[in-house]
Coordinates of C-alpha atoms in Angstrom, one line a residue:
Chain A
M800 CA 21.8 -9.9 17.6
K801 CA 23.5 -8.4 14.6
S802 CA 21.9 -6.6 11.8
G803 CA 20.7 -9.2 9.4
N804 CA 17.8 -10.1 7.2
I805 CA 14.7 -9.9 9.3
Y806 CA 11.6 -10.4 7.3
M807 CA 8.2 -9.1 8.6
D808 CA 6.3 -8.6 5.4
N809 CA 4.8 -12.1 5.4
C810 CA 1.3 -10.9 4.2
I811 CA 2.9 -10.2 0.8
T812 CA 4.8 -13.5 0.5
T813 CA 6.7 -15.9 2.8
A814 CA 10.0 -17.6 2.5
P815 CA 9.5 -21.2 1.2
A816 CA 10.2 -23.8 3.9
P817 CA 13.4 -25.8 3.4
E818 CA 11.3 -29.0 3.4
V819 CA 9.2 -27.6 0.7
L820 CA 12.2 -27.1 -1.5
V821 CA 13.3 -30.6 -0.9
E822 CA 10.0 -32.0 -1.9
M823 CA 9.8 -29.8 -5.0
K824 CA 13.1 -31.0 -6.3
T825 CA 11.8 -34.5 -6.8
Y826 CA 9.1 -33.3 -9.1
L827 CA 11.4 -31.0 -11.1
T828 CA 13.6 -33.9 -11.9
D829 CA 12.2 -37.5 -11.8
G830 CA 8.5 -36.8 -11.4
F831 CA 8.0 -34.0 -13.9
W832 CA 5.3 -35.9 -16.0
F833 CA 1.7 -34.7 -16.3
P834 CA -1.0 -37.2 -15.1
A835 CA -2.0 -39.7 -17.6
S836 CA -3.5 -43.2 -17.9
F837 CA -1.9 -46.5 -19.0
I838 CA 1.7 -45.4 -18.8
S839 CA 3.6 -45.7 -15.6
T840 CA 5.1 -42.1 -15.6
G841 CA 1.7 -40.6 -16.0
E842 CA 0.0 -42.9 -13.5
S843 CA 2.5 -42.2 -10.7
T844 CA 2.0 -38.5 -11.3
A845 CA -1.7 -38.9 -11.1
E846 CA -1.4 -40.7 -7.9
A847 CA 0.9 -37.9 -6.6
V848 CA -1.5 -35.2 -7.6
A849 CA -4.4 -37.0 -6.0
S850 CA -2.5 -37.1 -2.7
F851 CA -1.5 -33.4 -2.9
K852 CA -5.1 -32.6 -3.5
Q853 CA -6.1 -34.7 -0.6
T854 CA -3.7 -32.9 1.7
V855 CA -4.9 -29.5 0.7
A856 CA -8.5 -30.5 0.8
D857 CA -8.1 -31.9 4.3
S858 CA -6.7 -28.6 5.6
L859 CA -10.1 -27.0 4.7
N860 CA -12.3 -30.0 5.5
A861 CA -13.2 -30.3 1.8
S862 CA -13.5 -33.3 -0.4
P863 CA -10.6 -33.7 -2.9
D864 CA -13.0 -33.4 -5.8
E865 CA -14.1 -30.0 -4.5
L866 CA -10.4 -28.8 -4.6
H867 CA -9.0 -27.3 -7.7
F868 CA -5.3 -26.2 -8.1
T869 CA -4.8 -22.9 -9.8
S870 CA -1.8 -20.8 -10.5
G871 CA -2.3 -18.7 -7.4
G872 CA -4.9 -17.0 -5.2
T873 CA -5.7 -14.3 -7.8
L874 CA -6.5 -16.9 -10.5
A875 CA -8.6 -18.8 -8.0
N876 CA -10.6 -15.6 -7.2
N877 CA -11.0 -14.8 -10.9
I878 CA -12.2 -18.3 -11.8
S879 CA -14.8 -18.1 -9.0
I880 CA -16.0 -14.5 -9.3
K881 CA -16.2 -14.4 -13.1
G882 CA -17.3 -18.0 -13.3
V883 CA -20.3 -17.6 -10.9
T884 CA -21.5 -14.3 -12.1
L885 CA -21.4 -15.4 -15.8
S886 CA -23.3 -18.6 -14.9
R887 CA -25.9 -16.7 -12.9
A888 CA -26.3 -13.5 -14.9
V889 CA -29.7 -14.6 -16.2
R890 CA -30.8 -14.9 -12.6
G891 CA -29.6 -11.5 -11.5
R892 CA -26.8 -8.9 -11.9
H893 CA -26.3 -7.6 -8.4
V894 CA -23.1 -8.3 -6.5
I895 CA -22.1 -7.3 -2.9
C896 CA -18.6 -6.8 -1.5
S897 CA -16.9 -4.2 0.7
V898 CA -14.6 -1.2 0.1
V899 CA -11.9 -2.9 2.2
D900 CA -11.7 -6.1 0.2
Y901 CA -8.6 -7.3 -1.3
P902 CA -7.8 -5.7 -4.7
D903 CA -8.4 -9.1 -6.5
L904 CA -12.1 -8.7 -5.4
L905 CA -12.4 -5.0 -6.0
T906 CA -10.8 -5.1 -9.5
N907 CA -13.2 -8.0 -10.4
A908 CA -16.1 -5.9 -9.0
A909 CA -15.1 -3.0 -11.3
F910 CA -14.9 -5.4 -14.3
L911 CA -18.4 -6.7 -13.4
E912 CA -19.7 -3.1 -13.4
K913 CA -18.2 -2.6 -16.8
I914 CA -20.2 -5.5 -18.2
G915 CA -23.5 -4.4 -16.7
F916 CA -23.6 -5.8 -13.2
E917 CA -24.4 -3.5 -10.2
V918 CA -22.2 -3.7 -7.2
S919 CA -23.0 -2.6 -3.6
Y920 CA -19.9 -1.8 -1.7
L921 CA -20.3 -2.2 2.1
E922 CA -18.4 0.2 4.4
P923 CA -16.3 -1.0 7.4
D924 CA -16.4 0.4 10.9
A925 CA -13.3 2.0 12.5
Q926 CA -11.8 -1.4 13.1
G927 CA -12.2 -2.6 9.5
R928 CA -15.1 -4.9 10.3
V929 CA -18.0 -5.0 7.9
S930 CA -21.2 -5.7 9.8
P931 CA -23.6 -8.5 8.9
Q932 CA -26.5 -6.1 9.1
Q933 CA -25.1 -4.1 6.3
L934 CA -24.9 -7.2 4.2
K935 CA -28.6 -7.9 5.1
D936 CA -29.6 -4.5 4.1
A937 CA -27.8 -4.7 0.8
I938 CA -29.4 -7.9 -0.4
R939 CA -31.9 -7.6 -3.3
D940 CA -33.9 -10.1 -5.2
D941 CA -31.4 -10.0 -8.0
T942 CA -28.3 -10.4 -5.8
V943 CA -26.3 -13.4 -7.1
L944 CA -23.0 -13.0 -5.3
F945 CA -21.5 -11.9 -2.0
M946 CA -17.7 -11.9 -1.8
T947 CA -15.6 -11.1 1.1
T948 CA -12.0 -11.2 2.3
I949 CA -11.9 -13.2 5.5
V950 CA -8.8 -11.5 6.9
N951 CA -8.1 -8.0 5.9
H952 CA -4.7 -7.7 4.1
V953 CA -3.8 -4.4 5.8
V954 CA -5.0 -4.4 9.4
G955 CA -5.8 -8.1 9.9
T956 CA -9.3 -7.7 10.8
I957 CA -11.3 -11.0 10.8
Q958 CA -14.7 -10.6 9.2
P959 CA -17.7 -12.1 10.8
M960 CA -18.1 -15.1 8.5
R961 CA -20.6 -17.1 10.5
E962 CA -22.9 -14.1 10.8
Y963 CA -22.6 -13.6 7.1
R964 CA -23.4 -17.2 6.5
D965 CA -26.6 -16.9 8.7
V966 CA -27.6 -13.7 6.8
L967 CA -27.2 -15.4 3.4
R968 CA -29.0 -18.6 4.6
A969 CA -32.0 -16.4 5.5
A970 CA -32.0 -14.4 2.3
G971 CA -34.8 -16.4 0.6
H972 CA -32.9 -17.2 -2.5
K973 CA -29.5 -18.6 -3.3
I974 CA -26.7 -16.1 -3.1
H975 CA -23.3 -17.4 -4.0
F976 CA -20.8 -17.0 -1.1
H977 CA -17.2 -16.4 -2.1
A978 CA -14.4 -16.0 0.3
D979 CA -10.8 -14.9 -0.3
A980 CA -9.0 -16.8 2.4
C981 CA -5.5 -16.1 1.2
Q982 CA -4.6 -14.1 4.4
A983 CA -6.6 -16.3 6.6
Y984 CA -5.3 -19.6 5.5
G985 CA -2.9 -21.0 8.2
K986 CA -3.8 -18.1 10.6
L987 CA -7.1 -19.4 11.8
P988 CA -9.0 -22.6 11.5
L989 CA -11.0 -22.8 8.2
D990 CA -13.8 -25.3 7.7
V991 CA -15.6 -24.9 4.5
K992 CA -18.6 -26.9 5.7
E993 CA -19.0 -24.8 8.9
L994 CA -18.5 -21.6 7.0
D995 CA -20.9 -22.8 4.3
V996 CA -19.1 -21.0 1.6
D997 CA -19.6 -21.9 -2.0
T998 CA -16.2 -21.1 -3.1
L999 CA -13.0 -20.2 -1.2
S1000 CA -9.5 -19.3 -2.5
V1001 CA -6.1 -20.0 -0.8
S1002 CA -2.5 -19.5 -1.8
A1003 CA 0.6 -21.5 -1.1
H1004 CA 3.1 -18.8 -0.9
K1005 CA 1.5 -17.1 2.1
I1006 CA 2.2 -20.3 4.2
H1007 CA 5.8 -21.0 3.3
G1008 CA 5.0 -22.8 0.0
P1009 CA 6.1 -21.9 -3.4
Q1010 CA 4.9 -18.9 -5.4
G1011 CA 2.7 -19.6 -8.4
I1012 CA 0.2 -22.1 -7.0
G1013 CA -3.1 -21.7 -5.1
A1014 CA -6.4 -23.6 -4.9
L1015 CA -10.0 -23.0 -5.2
Y1016 CA -12.5 -24.8 -3.1
V1017 CA -15.8 -25.3 -5.1
K1018 CA -18.7 -26.8 -3.2
H1019 CA -20.3 -29.8 -4.7
G1020 CA -23.1 -28.8 -7.1
T1021 CA -21.8 -25.3 -7.7
K1022 CA -21.9 -24.2 -11.3
L1023 CA -19.1 -22.0 -12.5
E1024 CA -18.9 -20.8 -16.1
Q1025 CA -15.6 -21.7 -17.7
I1026 CA -13.5 -18.5 -18.0
I1027 CA -10.3 -20.1 -19.1
H1028 CA -10.3 -22.4 -22.1
G1029 CA -7.7 -24.8 -23.3
V1030 CA -6.4 -28.4 -23.0
K1031 CA -7.1 -30.1 -19.7
R1032 CA -3.9 -31.3 -18.1
I1033 CA -4.6 -31.2 -14.4
D1034 CA -7.9 -29.5 -13.8
G1035 CA -10.9 -28.5 -15.7
L1036 CA -11.3 -25.0 -14.2
Q1037 CA -7.7 -24.0 -15.1
P1038 CA -6.8 -25.8 -18.3
G1039 CA -3.2 -26.0 -19.4
G1040 CA -0.2 -27.1 -17.3
I1041 CA 0.0 -26.5 -13.6
G1042 CA 3.4 -27.3 -12.2
I1043 CA 3.5 -30.7 -10.4
A1044 CA 6.5 -29.5 -8.3
L1045 CA 4.5 -26.5 -7.2
M1046 CA 1.6 -28.7 -6.1
A1047 CA 4.1 -30.9 -4.2
G1048 CA 5.6 -27.9 -2.5
F1049 CA 2.1 -26.5 -1.7
A1050 CA 1.1 -29.9 -0.1
K1051 CA 4.3 -30.0 1.9
A1052 CA 3.7 -26.4 3.2
V1053 CA 0.2 -27.4 4.2
E1054 CA 1.4 -30.5 6.0
L1055 CA 4.0 -28.3 7.9
T1056 CA 1.5 -25.6 8.7
F1057 CA -1.4 -27.9 9.7
A1058 CA 0.5 -30.5 11.7
D1059 CA 0.0 -28.2 14.6
L1060 CA -2.2 -25.4 13.5
E1061 CA -3.2 -24.3 17.0
G1062 CA 0.3 -24.3 18.1
G1063 CA 1.3 -22.2 15.2
I1064 CA -1.5 -19.7 15.8
R1065 CA -0.6 -19.6 19.5
H1066 CA 3.1 -18.9 18.6
L1067 CA 2.1 -16.1 16.2
R1068 CA -0.4 -14.6 18.6
G1069 CA 2.2 -14.5 21.4
L1070 CA 4.8 -13.0 19.1
S1071 CA 2.5 -10.3 17.7
D1072 CA 1.1 -9.4 21.1
Y1073 CA 4.7 -9.1 22.3
L1074 CA 5.5 -6.9 19.3
L1075 CA 2.6 -4.6 20.0
E1076 CA 3.4 -4.4 23.7
Q1077 CA 7.0 -3.5 23.0
L1078 CA 6.0 -0.9 20.3
E1079 CA 3.6 0.8 22.7
A1080 CA 6.1 0.7 25.6
R1081 CA 9.0 2.1 23.5
I1082 CA 7.6 4.5 21.1
P1083 CA 5.4 7.4 22.3
E1084 CA 2.4 8.5 20.2
I1085 CA 1.9 5.4 18.4
E1086 CA -1.6 3.9 17.7
L1087 CA -2.8 0.5 16.7
N1088 CA -4.8 0.4 13.5
G1089 CA -7.6 -2.3 13.5
P1090 CA -8.8 -4.4 16.4
R1091 CA -6.9 -5.4 19.4
G1092 CA -6.7 -9.1 20.3
E1093 CA -8.9 -11.9 19.1
G1094 CA -10.7 -9.8 16.4
R1095 CA -7.5 -9.6 14.3
A1096 CA -5.4 -12.3 12.7
C1097 CA -2.6 -13.6 14.7
H1098 CA 0.2 -12.5 12.5
N1099 CA -0.7 -8.8 11.7
I1100 CA 0.2 -5.7 13.6
N1101 CA -0.4 -2.3 11.9
V1102 CA 0.4 0.9 13.7
S1103 CA 0.5 4.6 12.8
I1104 CA 3.6 6.5 14.2
A1105 CA 2.7 10.2 14.5
Y1106 CA 4.6 13.0 12.9
I1107 CA 6.8 10.8 10.5
E1108 CA 6.3 9.4 7.1
G1109 CA 6.3 5.6 6.4
E1110 CA 8.5 5.4 3.3
A1111 CA 11.4 7.0 5.2
V1112 CA 10.9 4.6 8.1
T1113 CA 10.7 1.7 5.8
M1114 CA 13.9 2.7 4.1
M1115 CA 15.8 3.2 7.3
L1116 CA 14.7 -0.2 8.6
D1117 CA 15.8 -1.7 5.2
L1118 CA 19.2 -0.3 5.7
N1119 CA 19.2 -2.2 9.0
G1120 CA 18.3 -5.4 7.3
I1121 CA 14.6 -5.3 8.3
T1122 CA 11.8 -5.7 5.8
V1123 CA 8.3 -4.3 6.7
A1124 CA 5.5 -2.5 4.8
T1125 CA 3.9 1.0 5.0
G1126 CA 0.7 2.5 3.9
S1127 CA 2.4 5.7 2.9
A1128 CA 1.3 7.2 -0.4
C1129 CA 5.0 7.9 -1.0
A1130 CA 5.8 4.3 -1.0
S1131 CA 3.0 3.1 -3.2
Q1132 CA 3.1 2.7 -7.0
G1133 CA 0.1 5.1 -7.5
L1134 CA 1.2 7.6 -4.9
K1135 CA -2.0 7.0 -3.0
P1136 CA -2.6 6.4 0.7
S1137 CA -4.0 3.1 1.9
Y1138 CA -7.6 2.8 0.8
V1139 CA -8.3 0.5 3.7
L1140 CA -7.1 2.9 6.4
L1141 CA -8.9 5.8 4.7
A1142 CA -12.1 3.7 4.7
M1143 CA -11.8 3.0 8.4
G1144 CA -11.8 6.8 9.0
K1145 CA -8.1 7.3 9.3
N1146 CA -6.7 10.4 7.7
H1147 CA -3.9 10.9 5.3
V1148 CA -1.4 11.5 8.0
Q1149 CA -2.3 8.4 9.9
S1150 CA -1.9 6.5 6.6
H1151 CA 1.4 8.1 5.7
G1152 CA 2.8 7.1 9.2
S1153 CA 1.4 3.6 9.1
M1154 CA 3.7 0.6 9.5
K1155 CA 2.6 -3.0 8.9
F1156 CA 4.4 -6.0 10.5
T1157 CA 3.2 -9.4 9.3
L1158 CA 5.0 -12.3 11.2
S1159 CA 5.7 -15.9 10.3
R1160 CA 6.6 -18.9 12.3
Y1161 CA 10.3 -18.2 11.5
N1162 CA 10.2 -14.9 13.3
T1163 CA 11.6 -14.9 16.9
R1164 CA 11.3 -12.7 20.0
E1165 CA 15.0 -11.7 19.6
E1166 CA 14.0 -10.3 16.1
V1167 CA 11.1 -8.5 17.5
D1168 CA 13.4 -6.9 20.2
F1169 CA 15.8 -5.8 17.5
V1170 CA 13.1 -4.4 15.2
V1171 CA 11.5 -2.5 18.0
E1172 CA 14.9 -1.1 19.2
K1173 CA 15.8 0.1 15.7
L1174 CA 12.3 1.5 15.1
A1175 CA 12.5 3.5 18.3
E1176 CA 15.8 4.9 17.2
I1177 CA 14.5 5.7 13.7
T1178 CA 11.4 7.3 15.0
A1179 CA 13.4 9.6 17.3
E1180 CA 15.7 10.6 14.4
L1181 CA 12.9 11.2 12.0
R1182 CA 10.9 13.1 14.6
S1183 CA 13.9 15.4 15.2
R1184 CA 13.8 16.3 11.5
S1185 CA 10.0 16.7 11.4
P1186 CA 8.3 20.2 11.4
L1187 CA 5.1 18.5 12.6
Y1188 CA 6.8 17.1 15.7
K1189 CA 8.7 20.4 16.4
S1190 CA 5.6 22.4 16.2
T1191 CA 3.6 20.2 18.6
H1192 CA 6.5 19.6 20.9
P1193 CA 8.1 23.0 21.5
E1194 CA 9.8 21.8 24.7
E1195 CA 12.1 19.6 22.6
R1196 CA 13.6 22.4 20.6
Chain B
M551 CA 13.0 1.8 -8.8
Q552 CA 16.2 2.6 -6.9
Y553 CA 17.7 5.6 -5.1
S554 CA 21.3 6.6 -5.9
Q555 CA 24.0 6.3 -3.2
K556 CA 24.0 10.1 -3.0
V557 CA 20.3 10.1 -2.1
L558 CA 20.8 7.4 0.5
D559 CA 23.7 9.3 2.1
H560 CA 21.8 12.6 2.3
F561 CA 18.7 10.8 3.6
M562 CA 20.6 8.9 6.3
R563 CA 22.9 11.8 7.3
P564 CA 21.2 14.9 6.2
H565 CA 23.2 18.2 6.2
N566 CA 21.7 21.4 7.7
V567 CA 18.8 19.7 9.5
G568 CA 17.2 21.2 12.5
Q569 CA 15.2 24.2 13.8
M570 CA 17.1 27.6 13.7
E571 CA 17.0 30.1 16.5
N572 CA 16.1 33.6 15.3
P573 CA 16.1 33.1 11.6
D574 CA 15.8 36.0 9.3
A575 CA 13.3 34.2 7.0
V576 CA 11.2 31.2 7.4
A577 CA 8.8 29.4 5.0
T578 CA 6.7 26.2 5.3
E579 CA 5.3 24.6 2.3
G580 CA 3.2 21.5 1.7
S581 CA 0.7 20.0 4.1
P582 CA 0.7 16.7 6.0
S583 CA -2.7 15.9 4.5
C584 CA -1.4 16.0 1.0
G585 CA 1.9 14.3 1.7
D586 CA 5.0 16.1 2.6
Q587 CA 5.8 19.3 4.5
V588 CA 9.1 21.2 4.6
T589 CA 10.2 24.2 6.6
I590 CA 13.3 26.2 5.6
Y591 CA 15.1 28.7 7.8
L592 CA 17.5 31.3 6.5
K593 CA 20.1 33.5 8.1
I594 CA 20.9 36.4 5.7
N595 CA 23.6 39.1 5.9
P596 CA 21.5 42.4 5.4
D597 CA 24.5 44.2 3.8
T598 CA 25.7 41.6 1.4
L599 CA 22.4 39.6 1.1
V600 CA 24.5 36.4 1.3
I601 CA 22.7 33.4 2.9
E602 CA 25.1 32.8 5.8
D603 CA 23.2 29.9 7.3
V604 CA 20.3 27.7 6.3
S605 CA 18.5 24.7 7.9
F606 CA 15.4 22.6 7.3
L607 CA 12.8 20.4 8.8
S608 CA 11.0 17.8 6.8
Y609 CA 8.0 15.6 7.2
G610 CA 8.6 13.5 4.2
C611 CA 10.1 10.5 2.4
A612 CA 13.7 9.8 1.6
S613 CA 13.5 11.8 -1.6
N614 CA 12.1 14.8 0.1
I615 CA 14.7 14.7 3.0
A616 CA 17.7 14.1 0.7
T617 CA 16.6 17.0 -1.6
A618 CA 16.2 19.4 1.3
S619 CA 19.6 18.4 2.5
I620 CA 21.4 19.0 -0.8
I621 CA 19.5 22.1 -1.8
T622 CA 20.4 23.8 1.5
D623 CA 24.1 22.8 0.7
L624 CA 23.7 24.4 -2.7
I625 CA 22.4 27.7 -1.5
K626 CA 24.6 28.2 1.6
G627 CA 27.0 31.0 1.1
K628 CA 25.2 32.2 -2.1
T629 CA 23.6 35.7 -2.5
L630 CA 19.8 35.8 -2.7
E631 CA 20.0 36.4 -6.4
E632 CA 22.3 33.4 -7.0
A633 CA 20.0 31.3 -4.7
K634 CA 17.0 32.2 -6.7
K635 CA 18.4 30.4 -9.7
V636 CA 18.8 27.1 -7.8
T637 CA 16.0 24.8 -8.9
W638 CA 14.8 21.3 -8.1
R639 CA 16.5 20.2 -11.3
D640 CA 19.9 21.3 -9.9
A641 CA 19.2 19.5 -6.7
M642 CA 18.2 16.4 -8.5
E643 CA 21.3 16.5 -10.7
A644 CA 23.4 16.9 -7.5
L645 CA 21.8 13.8 -6.1
D646 CA 22.7 11.8 -9.2
G647 CA 19.1 11.7 -10.3
L648 CA 15.8 10.3 -8.7
P649 CA 13.3 7.7 -9.8
P650 CA 10.7 9.5 -11.9
V651 CA 7.8 8.8 -9.5
K652 CA 9.8 10.4 -6.6
V653 CA 10.6 13.7 -8.4
H654 CA 7.5 15.3 -7.2
C655 CA 8.5 14.7 -3.6
S656 CA 11.8 16.7 -4.3
V657 CA 10.2 19.7 -5.8
L658 CA 8.7 20.8 -2.5
A659 CA 12.1 21.5 -0.8
A660 CA 13.2 23.7 -3.7
D661 CA 9.9 25.5 -3.7
T662 CA 10.1 26.2 0.0
V663 CA 13.6 27.8 -0.4
Q664 CA 12.1 30.2 -3.0
T665 CA 9.3 31.1 -0.8
A666 CA 11.6 31.8 2.2
I667 CA 13.7 34.1 -0.1
S668 CA 10.6 35.8 -1.4
N669 CA 9.3 36.2 2.2
Y670 CA 12.6 37.9 3.1
E671 CA 12.6 40.2 0.1
I672 CA 9.0 41.3 0.8
A673 CA 9.6 41.9 4.5
H674 CA 12.7 44.0 3.8
G675 CA 11.2 46.1 1.0
L676 CA 13.3 44.4 -1.7
K677 CA 10.2 43.6 -3.8
E678 CA 6.6 44.2 -3.8
V679 CA 4.0 41.5 -3.1
P680 CA 3.4 40.1 -6.7
D681 CA 0.0 40.5 -8.1
F682 CA -1.8 37.2 -8.6
G683 CA -2.6 36.4 -12.2
K684 CA -2.1 34.0 -15.1
E685 CA 1.7 34.1 -14.8
T686 CA 1.5 33.0 -11.1
I687 CA -0.7 30.1 -12.1
I688 CA 1.7 29.0 -14.8
E689 CA 4.7 29.3 -12.4
E690 CA 2.8 27.1 -9.9
L691 CA 2.0 24.5 -12.6
K692 CA 5.6 24.3 -13.4
K693 CA 6.2 22.8 -9.9
I694 CA 3.8 20.0 -10.6
I695 CA 5.5 16.8 -11.7
Y696 CA 4.0 14.2 -13.9
P697 CA 4.9 11.0 -11.9
Q698 CA 5.3 8.7 -14.8
V699 CA 8.3 10.5 -16.2
G700 CA 9.4 12.9 -13.5
E701 CA 9.0 16.1 -15.6
D702 CA 6.7 19.1 -14.9
I703 CA 3.3 19.3 -16.6
V704 CA 4.0 22.5 -18.4
S705 CA 7.3 21.3 -20.0
L706 CA 5.3 18.2 -21.0
K707 CA 2.7 20.3 -22.7
M708 CA -0.1 18.7 -20.6
V709 CA -1.5 22.2 -19.9
K710 CA -3.6 23.4 -22.9
Y711 CA -5.1 26.5 -21.5
V712 CA -5.0 28.7 -18.4
G713 CA -7.5 31.4 -17.6
F714 CA -8.0 33.7 -14.6
D715 CA -10.9 36.0 -14.1
D716 CA -12.4 37.5 -11.0
G717 CA -11.0 34.7 -8.6
N718 CA -11.9 31.9 -11.0
V719 CA -9.1 29.7 -12.3
L720 CA -9.8 27.7 -15.5
I721 CA -7.3 25.1 -16.6
D722 CA -7.7 22.8 -19.6
M723 CA -5.5 19.7 -19.4
N724 CA -4.3 17.5 -22.1
M725 CA -4.4 14.1 -20.3
M726 CA -6.2 11.0 -21.5
S727 CA -9.2 9.6 -19.7
F728 CA -7.2 6.3 -19.0
D729 CA -4.2 8.2 -17.5
Q730 CA -3.7 6.8 -14.0
W731 CA -2.2 10.0 -12.8
R732 CA -5.1 12.4 -13.6
E733 CA -6.5 12.4 -10.2
N734 CA -3.0 13.0 -8.5
V735 CA -2.2 15.8 -10.9
A736 CA -5.7 17.5 -10.4
Q737 CA -5.3 17.3 -6.6
E738 CA -1.8 18.7 -6.8
I739 CA -3.0 21.6 -9.0
R740 CA -5.7 22.4 -6.4
E741 CA -3.2 22.2 -3.5
H742 CA -0.8 24.7 -5.3
L743 CA -3.5 27.2 -6.1
E744 CA -5.8 27.1 -3.1
K745 CA -3.2 28.7 -0.8
Y746 CA -3.6 32.1 -2.8
P747 CA -6.3 34.3 -1.2
A748 CA -7.0 35.6 -4.7
V749 CA -8.2 32.2 -5.9
K750 CA -11.9 31.5 -5.2
N751 CA -12.7 28.7 -7.6
I752 CA -10.6 26.2 -9.6
Q753 CA -12.0 24.4 -12.5
I754 CA -9.8 21.7 -14.2
N755 CA -11.1 20.3 -17.4
F756 CA -9.9 17.0 -18.9
P757 CA -10.6 15.8 -22.5

């Protein structure tokens, strides 16, 4: 195949499905009205919104009245974390999360510390997994919230949600359980009743829906302090307007993803297994970051390539029409290596040489072959320039 | 943030890359743990002191590789005295500029060239091993780039005071507590100074 646009950075955002765009167009033209009573335009929108809500709620086994549209996953996380801690501050001011959580959770934790909460940060093992025992040990009488990222955004590690649930159930007092499911949504089955979470956030643009829309599941009976105030158009938790077309696009993306979730997962698992197998076969001295097989999400492969630096690799791949991500400090805005890899015990060199491939249903085996072929060429070229490689491989002078 | 075409050209097809057999001077600067590492090899005519050949190896990003490529072009055929005047600013200009946040990656190559020249001069009795003191510290601080604007911290007057006494380095910095680059700058200062055997302790104070 020729050099074209191969996109393997789907954990950041995904291409909107063509069907999603068609669906959205209707609501950008004829059906743009906000929900209202007694007038036909508003009533038809209200019906449409109810059906979008039903679709998204069904994908999580939630009731539609437990599902709140928000302007994205980050907003959903904020509404939940700030909402629950503010409403329960009288009960206690202790929160638990882990050092490998998504920045949404960690920046909220930092904010909570600033306003007088105490936060316990759990540490991951070498695979990025945070043990339920650590959670058990961290729980105090004044713990009001445990929040976790179901699928790690860097290495794809799936956290032991059922074990967490059991620990929290046995805690002796109510601890709010919040899950950031943005990376997990559409990559593994999520049943809010089985997980027994109190709140859970998802995002549309990670599953080929539009950017700018997400949802927050809030279990019946959960009290969240209002953190955004304003006129109610669509939802009480996020006042103000939320795009109807975005909801339509979200619901369509959910329909497409969940029509055959298991088939989709199987496809991604097969493709990422093949990618890893090819990488390990074609590139010497490469190591997988995070767990192998079932312990990681089906769309994520993260490897460290020894002796070379990730920004250079990313740029060379980009010049070949391939988009991937790296954990190199040189490629980050803050010039810092990946905090997730460091927390897993990897060193700076492993982080600098780390490459993350996140696949979607639009990726093919042919694309994987092309990417691995190019990456093998680039690795050989950059290693030929690398003093680290030369000093450890004197025979290749 | 974008690289110029010149940077991309030198990154994709670098000049003077590779290990050199029997070089007259070698220097390696940087360390993989703090980011980039560059090795410079020089072939020097002992009579004319002209750099007749130069090559490099780089464990680094595009900015680092491109700077090593162009700076080796700039010093090739020059005398040691001429080459000593070539700085990272010359390299950056020849590359049609760099994004501010990437300037610090380019300083290393220029720095390594100077160390290779200095190594040659010391080995051939052309200069004495310099005493370590306040001046050396300030010269090192001039190599540290503030990522926000791509200028060194001395030119930006971010260094308020430098002291050196009995192995102890004391640096007072002028960076606000909310400055997101404080940690990066402090770490770089340490990396630049820790390599000197004369340095036993480094204290960096922020307001």
